[in-house]
Amino acid sequence: MNLVASKDQEALVRGVRELVAGTQPRERLRALAEGPAAGVPDRAGWAALGGAGVFGLRRPEAAGGVGLGMVEAVLVFEELGRGLVPGPLVATHLASGVVDGAVVGLVEEVGQPILVEYLEALDVLVVLDASGVRAVEVAELRGALPVTPLDPLTPVCRVGELPPGRRIGGPDLAEKWRREGAALVAALQVGLAAASLSAAVTYALRREQFGRPIGSFQAIKHLLADLHARVELARAGLYAAAALLDDPEVGERDRDRAVSVARVCAAEAAERGARDAIQVHGGMGFTWEVDAHLFLKRAWVLSTCFGSPDQHAERVAALG
Amino acid sequence: MDLCDSPEEGRFRHELRSWLASVVPGLPPRPDPDDWPARRAYDTHWQCLLHDAGYAGVHWPREWGGRGATPAEHLIYLEETERAGAPYVGTNFVGLLHAGPTLMALGTPEQRARHLPRILAGEEVWCQGFSEPEAGSDLAALRTRAVRDGDEYVVTGHKVWTSHASVADYCELLVRTAPDAPRHRGISWLILPMDSPGVQVRPLRTLMGSAEFSEVFLDDVRIPVANRVGSENDGWRVAMVTFAFERGTAFAGEVVGSLVLAHELTVLARSTTVAGQPAWEDVGLRRELGRVSAELEALWALTRRSVSAVDGAVAGAGGSVLKLSYSQARQRLLELAAGLLGRAALSTDDLTPGVPGGSGRLVAERLHALSLTIAAGSSQIQRDIVAERILGLPRGRG
């Protein structure tokens, strides 16, 4: 029993953090957000992630992948979340080796409106529904209209209906991708929550009012202590879920429950964490200039992917 | 990362589980919570069984008579005993989790030889004399005075919130030995035999209606200087050794117990009705049950992660995160339980059939849970600790 990163896993995390800082620094992401939607994600940054093995991480080495497991994947995705890296990260990772294309999007068929993220940058779109998984060529999507995005780094298009496309897997593959996708979303959310905490602590130490850093006031300290506790809980739940997904002995019910546990805690940490970061920044927290709103908007986007926090909470109870 | 037992851990778990299955069903019925002598007898009997089977002080080093289990095995011990419904550590708590470890770390060879084997064997019960009416969260404000008189201290003061004082043999007592020194540097840690002349124990009735704690009045009590643990005026540091334990794995068993309860409540929610409606049809209830269960599962993962991270004791401030989160999750869980009981929650008697352990137990637990965010360092103090020691925010209570 061990829920702590090994030396190799730590090195992997450091590598990804440096890669993100080097190729997709925050200033660059913010500039990207002001440009055309087709520019998100940035092709060069995306290629760097692919080159580093982010997408092929769990494919066998013989098939050109890195041959690692879900534990390594969530560690990497936590860093991507922390770095606010945009793009269909989860979809491209899930589809690696199954669907051709450098930028693969994913949409779940769960009713109207159908909103597809990053459509203008996609090579191919994967659709998940109850009966399975299918691939749709972007050219087949007629009448797709860009809508004003909530998260400036997550452009979305509205699509009238999803064409039949090409079937690439049945309900089992859809279930597997939903489960793994939910775990990776939880990882992104844990990273976001950690980034919110870090930004809020930095500001609380620097910002002075009444002649003292605001971080010396208990009202602020206690808010940040609670946020820290939520991040630690969510991270532990995430790692436990990833370890279960990597264990072939574990049944589907236990896997599903562990992933939902991770999603419940990670969504709570990410959404409340980003709100707290806005609050701690005071008036500045309500500005475009401070990053806190980007964390919250991304957390909100992620909470709509692979099941809502409420749905995951119900699933934890149902499988309890 | 993995959640699997190593071969040794697997063997340890298997042997422990078999042993528990052989002894737990044969235990006598639990005593009345208000009958303290019976509670002591019950708890020390269990400790004696553990001792005979080689499970006493499972995480204590072999040098001091323990089993020398690894931190992971210690967690397995806490998990398995809880899942088997074995007795809680009870009146042995202070001896096994506070006083014993403190003596191991800082006691003299005589103190260790005299007390450690008897604590392990269930022959000696300890209580804690730290808090005072004017020294709660601000423990360093304690006033109980100890004046040196030859090879004795003469102690006068008033301690409060002392668990199982009426049946304890010894008390770990914090006293002020240097009234003019800076407050953290004038405290000493003494072993008080509870049968010393001048010690008076008065039960303190809690909001549960029972006497879970006592007040201890000390009037010119003479304590040998040889009973001091650590140097004179160094008692604050000695006490901190104890706290690191209290805020670490001390809650691991309770987290597992709460996971078991969450499961029982889930089963109950599927079969019971509240105000005439099937409880399970209430989506708000299902979601809250799911959220609290998720939090408890994550807490158990965090407990396991903390133990693997520091290879031994949970670092003090990390323990604060666990304590802070656990106490809140436990309160939410018991609120859910009360919601499921409906009007049966108006009594601590067992009114609803089919409730595991009886509905009265859940009502009593709901009351007891109110103490969790206060005892052993209030949540407000834990947040200060996390903010200052982990996040690096400025010190102070402003």
GROMACS .gro file of N, CA and C in nm, chain A residues 53-102:
model
  150
   53GLY      N    1   0.466   1.267  -2.498
   53GLY     CA    2   0.399   1.142  -2.465
   53GLY      C    3   0.273   1.158  -2.382
   54VAL      N    4   0.223   1.282  -2.372
   54VAL     CA    5   0.104   1.304  -2.289
   54VAL      C    6  -0.015   1.224  -2.341
   55PHE      N    7  -0.029   1.216  -2.475
   55PHE     CA    8  -0.147   1.148  -2.529
   55PHE      C    9  -0.127   0.997  -2.539
   56GLY      N   10  -0.005   0.955  -2.573
   56GLY     CA   11   0.020   0.811  -2.587
   56GLY      C   12   0.071   0.747  -2.459
   57LEU      N   13   0.052   0.817  -2.349
   57LEU     CA   14   0.112   0.775  -2.221
   57LEU      C   15   0.077   0.632  -2.182
   58ARG      N   16  -0.047   0.592  -2.206
   58ARG     CA   17  -0.090   0.460  -2.157
   58ARG      C   18  -0.092   0.353  -2.267
   59ARG      N   19  -0.052   0.392  -2.390
   59ARG     CA   20  -0.043   0.289  -2.494
   59ARG      C   21   0.083   0.208  -2.473
   60PRO      N   22   0.079   0.079  -2.509
   60PRO     CA   23   0.199  -0.004  -2.492
   60PRO      C   24   0.316   0.053  -2.572
   61GLU      N   25   0.435   0.030  -2.520
   61GLU     CA   26   0.553   0.081  -2.590
   61GLU      C   27   0.564   0.022  -2.731
   62ALA      N   28   0.525  -0.105  -2.744
   62ALA     CA   29   0.533  -0.172  -2.874
   62ALA      C   30   0.446  -0.100  -2.977
   63ALA      N   31   0.339  -0.033  -2.929
   63ALA     CA   32   0.248   0.037  -3.020
   63ALA      C   33   0.284   0.185  -3.031
   64GLY      N   34   0.404   0.220  -2.988
   64GLY     CA   35   0.447   0.359  -3.002
   64GLY      C   36   0.410   0.447  -2.884
   65GLY      N   37   0.355   0.387  -2.777
   65GLY     CA   38   0.317   0.465  -2.660
   65GLY      C   39   0.428   0.466  -2.556
   66VAL      N   40   0.394   0.513  -2.436
   66VAL     CA   41   0.493   0.522  -2.328
   66VAL      C   42   0.481   0.403  -2.233
   67GLY      N   43   0.367   0.334  -2.238
   67GLY     CA   44   0.352   0.211  -2.159
   67GLY      C   45   0.330   0.234  -2.011
   68LEU      N   46   0.277   0.351  -1.974
   68LEU     CA   47   0.252   0.377  -1.832
   68LEU      C   48   0.103   0.358  -1.802
   69GLY      N   49   0.066   0.384  -1.675
   69GLY     CA   50  -0.071   0.355  -1.633
   69GLY      C   51  -0.151   0.479  -1.597
   70MET      N   52  -0.266   0.454  -1.537
   70MET     CA   53  -0.358   0.560  -1.499
   70MET      C   54  -0.297   0.650  -1.391
   71VAL      N   55  -0.215   0.592  -1.302
   71VAL     CA   56  -0.153   0.673  -1.198
   71VAL      C   57  -0.067   0.782  -1.261
   72GLU      N   58   0.015   0.743  -1.357
   72GLU     CA   59   0.100   0.842  -1.424
   72GLU      C   60   0.014   0.941  -1.501
   73ALA      N   61  -0.093   0.889  -1.562
   73ALA     CA   62  -0.180   0.979  -1.640
   73ALA      C   63  -0.241   1.087  -1.551
   74VAL      N   64  -0.290   1.048  -1.431
   74VAL     CA   65  -0.352   1.152  -1.348
   74VAL      C   66  -0.246   1.250  -1.296
   75LEU      N   67  -0.125   1.202  -1.272
   75LEU     CA   68  -0.019   1.294  -1.228
   75LEU      C   69   0.009   1.397  -1.337
   76VAL      N   70   0.015   1.348  -1.462
   76VAL     CA   71   0.041   1.439  -1.575
   76VAL      C   72  -0.076   1.536  -1.593
   77PHE      N   73  -0.199   1.484  -1.586
   77PHE     CA   74  -0.316   1.571  -1.607
   77PHE      C   75  -0.333   1.672  -1.494
   78GLU      N   76  -0.291   1.634  -1.376
   78GLU     CA   77  -0.295   1.732  -1.265
   78GLU      C   78  -0.208   1.853  -1.302
   79GLU      N   79  -0.092   1.827  -1.360
   79GLU     CA   80  -0.003   1.937  -1.401
   79GLU      C   81  -0.065   2.019  -1.514
   80LEU      N   82  -0.132   1.952  -1.607
   80LEU     CA   83  -0.196   2.025  -1.717
   80LEU      C   84  -0.307   2.114  -1.663
   81GLY      N   85  -0.378   2.064  -1.563
   81GLY     CA   86  -0.483   2.144  -1.501
   81GLY      C   87  -0.424   2.264  -1.430
   82ARG      N   88  -0.316   2.240  -1.357
   82ARG     CA   89  -0.249   2.347  -1.284
   82ARG      C   90  -0.203   2.456  -1.381
   83GLY      N   91  -0.155   2.414  -1.499
   83GLY     CA   92  -0.104   2.509  -1.597
   83GLY      C   93  -0.213   2.571  -1.682
   84LEU      N   94  -0.341   2.531  -1.659
   84LEU     CA   95  -0.454   2.586  -1.733
   84LEU      C   96  -0.441   2.557  -1.883
   85VAL      N   97  -0.373   2.447  -1.916
   85VAL     CA   98  -0.348   2.413  -2.056
   85VAL      C   99  -0.481   2.389  -2.127
   86PRO      N  100  -0.507   2.459  -2.242
   86PRO     CA  101  -0.634   2.438  -2.313
   86PRO      C  102  -0.624   2.326  -2.415
   87GLY      N  103  -0.739   2.288  -2.466
   87GLY     CA  104  -0.743   2.187  -2.572
   87GLY      C  105  -0.814   2.062  -2.525
   88PRO      N  106  -0.854   1.978  -2.624
   88PRO     CA  107  -0.924   1.853  -2.591
   88PRO      C  108  -0.826   1.747  -2.540
   89LEU      N  109  -0.770   1.774  -2.423
   89LEU     CA  110  -0.664   1.690  -2.368
   89LEU      C  111  -0.714   1.549  -2.339
   90VAL      N  112  -0.826   1.541  -2.271
   90VAL     CA  113  -0.878   1.410  -2.229
   90VAL      C  114  -0.916   1.328  -2.352
   91ALA      N  115  -0.986   1.392  -2.447
   91ALA     CA  116  -1.032   1.319  -2.565
   91ALA      C  117  -0.914   1.267  -2.647
   92THR      N  118  -0.815   1.351  -2.670
   92THR     CA  119  -0.701   1.309  -2.752
   92THR      C  120  -0.625   1.196  -2.682
   93HIS      N  121  -0.617   1.205  -2.549
   93HIS     CA  122  -0.551   1.100  -2.472
   93HIS      C  123  -0.630   0.968  -2.483
   94LEU      N  124  -0.761   0.975  -2.463
   94LEU     CA  125  -0.842   0.852  -2.469
   94LEU      C  126  -0.836   0.789  -2.607
   95ALA      N  127  -0.838   0.874  -2.711
   95ALA     CA  128  -0.848   0.824  -2.848
   95ALA      C  129  -0.713   0.781  -2.906
   96SER      N  130  -0.606   0.807  -2.831
   96SER     CA  131  -0.473   0.778  -2.883
   96SER      C  132  -0.462   0.630  -2.922
   97GLY      N  133  -0.424   0.606  -3.047
   97GLY     CA  134  -0.408   0.469  -3.094
   97GLY      C  135  -0.537   0.408  -3.145
   98VAL      N  136  -0.650   0.474  -3.121
   98VAL     CA  137  -0.780   0.421  -3.165
   98VAL      C  138  -0.835   0.503  -3.282
   99VAL      N  139  -0.820   0.634  -3.269
   99VAL     CA  140  -0.871   0.725  -3.372
   99VAL      C  141  -0.753   0.806  -3.426
  100ASP      N  142  -0.743   0.814  -3.558
  100ASP     CA  143  -0.634   0.894  -3.616
  100ASP      C  144  -0.665   1.042  -3.605
  101GLY      N  145  -0.561   1.120  -3.581
  101GLY     CA  146  -0.580   1.264  -3.573
  101GLY      C  147  -0.496   1.320  -3.461
  102ALA      N  148  -0.440   1.439  -3.486
  102ALA     CA  149  -0.354   1.501  -3.385
  102ALA      C  150  -0.437   1.569  -3.278
   0.00000   0.00000   0.00000
